[in-house]
PDB file of C-alpha atoms in Angstrom:
ATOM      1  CA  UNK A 837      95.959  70.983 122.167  1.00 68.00           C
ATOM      2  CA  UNK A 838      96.908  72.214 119.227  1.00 82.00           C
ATOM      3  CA  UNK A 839      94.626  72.642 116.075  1.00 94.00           C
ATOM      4  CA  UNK A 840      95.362  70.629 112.692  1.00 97.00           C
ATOM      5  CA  UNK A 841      94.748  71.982 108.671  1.00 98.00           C
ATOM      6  CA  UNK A 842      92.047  68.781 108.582  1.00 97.00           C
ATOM      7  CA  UNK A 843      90.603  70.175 112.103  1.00 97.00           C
ATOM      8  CA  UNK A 844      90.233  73.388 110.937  1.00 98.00           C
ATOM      9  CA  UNK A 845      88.569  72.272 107.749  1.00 98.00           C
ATOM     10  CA  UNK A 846      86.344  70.162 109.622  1.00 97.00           C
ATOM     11  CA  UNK A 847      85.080  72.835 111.710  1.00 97.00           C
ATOM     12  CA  UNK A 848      85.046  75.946 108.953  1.00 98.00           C
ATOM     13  CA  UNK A 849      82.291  73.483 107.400  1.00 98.00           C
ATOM     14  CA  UNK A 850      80.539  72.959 110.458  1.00 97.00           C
ATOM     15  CA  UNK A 851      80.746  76.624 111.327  1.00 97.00           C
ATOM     16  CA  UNK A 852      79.953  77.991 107.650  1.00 98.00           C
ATOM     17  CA  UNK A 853      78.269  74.809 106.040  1.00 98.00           C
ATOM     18  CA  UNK A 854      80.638  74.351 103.080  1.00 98.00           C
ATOM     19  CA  UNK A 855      84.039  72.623 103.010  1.00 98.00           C
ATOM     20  CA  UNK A 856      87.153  73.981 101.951  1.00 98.00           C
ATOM     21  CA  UNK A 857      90.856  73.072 101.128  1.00 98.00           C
ATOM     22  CA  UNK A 858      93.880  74.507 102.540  1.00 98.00           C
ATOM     23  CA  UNK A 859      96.382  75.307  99.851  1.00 98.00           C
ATOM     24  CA  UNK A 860      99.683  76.609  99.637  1.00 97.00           C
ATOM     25  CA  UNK A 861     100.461  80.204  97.766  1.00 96.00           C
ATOM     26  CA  UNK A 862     101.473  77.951  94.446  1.00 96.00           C
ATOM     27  CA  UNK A 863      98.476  75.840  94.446  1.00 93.00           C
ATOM     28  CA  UNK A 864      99.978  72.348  96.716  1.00 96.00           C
ATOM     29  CA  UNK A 865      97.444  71.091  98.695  1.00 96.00           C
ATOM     30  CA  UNK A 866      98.407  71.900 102.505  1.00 98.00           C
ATOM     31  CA  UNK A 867      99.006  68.180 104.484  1.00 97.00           C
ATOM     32  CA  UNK A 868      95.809  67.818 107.011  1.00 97.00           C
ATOM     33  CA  UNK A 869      98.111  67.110 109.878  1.00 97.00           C
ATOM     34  CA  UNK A 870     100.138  70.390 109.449  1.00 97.00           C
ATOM     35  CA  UNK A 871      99.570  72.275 112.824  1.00 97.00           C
ATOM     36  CA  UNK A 872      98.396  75.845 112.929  1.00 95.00           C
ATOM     37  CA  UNK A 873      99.089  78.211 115.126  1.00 87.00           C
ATOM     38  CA  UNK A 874      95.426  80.316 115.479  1.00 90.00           C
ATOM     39  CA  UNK A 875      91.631  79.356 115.445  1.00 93.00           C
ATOM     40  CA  UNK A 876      89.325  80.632 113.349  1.00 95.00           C
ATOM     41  CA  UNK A 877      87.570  82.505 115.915  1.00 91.00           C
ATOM     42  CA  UNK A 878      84.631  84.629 114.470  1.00 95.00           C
ATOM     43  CA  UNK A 879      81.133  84.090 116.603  1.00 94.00           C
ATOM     44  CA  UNK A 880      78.459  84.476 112.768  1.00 96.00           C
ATOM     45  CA  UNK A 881      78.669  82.814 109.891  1.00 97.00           C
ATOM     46  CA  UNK A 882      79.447  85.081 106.748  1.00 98.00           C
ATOM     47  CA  UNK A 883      76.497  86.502 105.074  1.00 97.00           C
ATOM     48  CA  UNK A 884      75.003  84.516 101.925  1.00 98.00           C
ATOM     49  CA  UNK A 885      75.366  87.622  99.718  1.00 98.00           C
ATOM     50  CA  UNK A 886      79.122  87.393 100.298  1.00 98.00           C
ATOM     51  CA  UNK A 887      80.799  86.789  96.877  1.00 98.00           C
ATOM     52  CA  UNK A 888      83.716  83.061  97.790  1.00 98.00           C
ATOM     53  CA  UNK A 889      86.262  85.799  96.622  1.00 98.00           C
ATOM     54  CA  UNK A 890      84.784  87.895  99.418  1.00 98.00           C
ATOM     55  CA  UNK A 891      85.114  85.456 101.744  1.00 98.00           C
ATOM     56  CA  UNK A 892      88.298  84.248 101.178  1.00 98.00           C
ATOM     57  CA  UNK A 893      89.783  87.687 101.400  1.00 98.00           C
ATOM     58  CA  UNK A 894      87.398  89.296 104.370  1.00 97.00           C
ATOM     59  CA  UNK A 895      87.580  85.709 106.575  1.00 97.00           C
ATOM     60  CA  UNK A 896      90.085  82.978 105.428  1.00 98.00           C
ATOM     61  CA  UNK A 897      93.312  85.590 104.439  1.00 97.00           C
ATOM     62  CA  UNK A 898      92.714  87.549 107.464  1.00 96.00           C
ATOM     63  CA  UNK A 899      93.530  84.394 109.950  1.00 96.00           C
ATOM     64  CA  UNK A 900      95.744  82.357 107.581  1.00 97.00           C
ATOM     65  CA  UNK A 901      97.527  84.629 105.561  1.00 97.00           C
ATOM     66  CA  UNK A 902     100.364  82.142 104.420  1.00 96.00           C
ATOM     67  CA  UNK A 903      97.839  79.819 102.996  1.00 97.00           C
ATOM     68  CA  UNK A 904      95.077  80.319 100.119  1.00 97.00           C
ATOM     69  CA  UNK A 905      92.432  78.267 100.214  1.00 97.00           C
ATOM     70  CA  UNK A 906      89.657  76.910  97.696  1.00 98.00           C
ATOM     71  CA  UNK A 907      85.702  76.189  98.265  1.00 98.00           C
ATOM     72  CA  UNK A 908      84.146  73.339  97.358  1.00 98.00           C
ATOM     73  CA  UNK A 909      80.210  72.864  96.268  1.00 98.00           C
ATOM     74  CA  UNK A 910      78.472  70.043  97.696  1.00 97.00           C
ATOM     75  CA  UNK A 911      79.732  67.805  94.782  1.00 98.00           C
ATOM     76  CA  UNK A 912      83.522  68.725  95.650  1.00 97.00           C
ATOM     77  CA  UNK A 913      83.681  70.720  92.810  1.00 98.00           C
ATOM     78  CA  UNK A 914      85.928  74.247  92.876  1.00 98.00           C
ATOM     79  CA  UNK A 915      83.674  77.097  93.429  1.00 98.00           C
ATOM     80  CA  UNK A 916      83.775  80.519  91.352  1.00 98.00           C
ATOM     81  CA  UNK A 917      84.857  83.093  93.380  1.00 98.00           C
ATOM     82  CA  UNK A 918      81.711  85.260  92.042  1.00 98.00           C
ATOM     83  CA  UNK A 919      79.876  82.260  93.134  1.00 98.00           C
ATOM     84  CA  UNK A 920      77.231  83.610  96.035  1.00 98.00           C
ATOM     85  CA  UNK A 921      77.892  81.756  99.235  1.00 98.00           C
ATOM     86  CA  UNK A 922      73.958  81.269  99.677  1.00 98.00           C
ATOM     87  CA  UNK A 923      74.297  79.510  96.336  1.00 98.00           C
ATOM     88  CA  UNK A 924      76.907  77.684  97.769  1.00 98.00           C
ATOM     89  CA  UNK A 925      75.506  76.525 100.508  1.00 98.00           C
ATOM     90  CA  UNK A 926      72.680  75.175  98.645  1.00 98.00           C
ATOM     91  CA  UNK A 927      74.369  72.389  97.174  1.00 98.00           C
ATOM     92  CA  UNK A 928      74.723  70.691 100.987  1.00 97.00           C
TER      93      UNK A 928
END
């Protein structure tokens, strides 16, 4: 079966307790029913002293490289990228 953006969103948060956006390299949100072609597939969440800037470049660009993504506080606000994701986290 395969895996949508809104999917995937749906389970990053589950799997790393903050939400996130899909978004296309010049800032268009990515449609939720666009179909991807991998999972995100690691077994540990990302350490809490990992910068979102961190994150997006160690995690989210490694599996979806054509996309960029943005993460969202608790509120749905943008995070910082030097935002902590222990900080993050927090706001859930």
């Amino acid at each position: 079966m395969p895996i949508t953006v809104g999917s995937m969103q749906r389970k990053i948060k589950e799997f790393e307790n903050f939400n996130i956006r899909f978004v296309h390299k010049d800032g268009r949100d990515v449609r939720d029913d666009m179909v991807l072609g991998r999972q995100y597939g690691y077994e540990k969440k990302a350490k809490d002293d990992y910068t979102v800037s961190e994150w997006i470049a160690a995690r989210f660009l490694e599996k979806f490289p054509e996309f960029n993504c943005v993460v969202l506080d608790g509120s749905g606000a943008v995070c910082h990228g030097s935002s902590r994701l222990k900080s993050v986290r927090a706001t859930y």
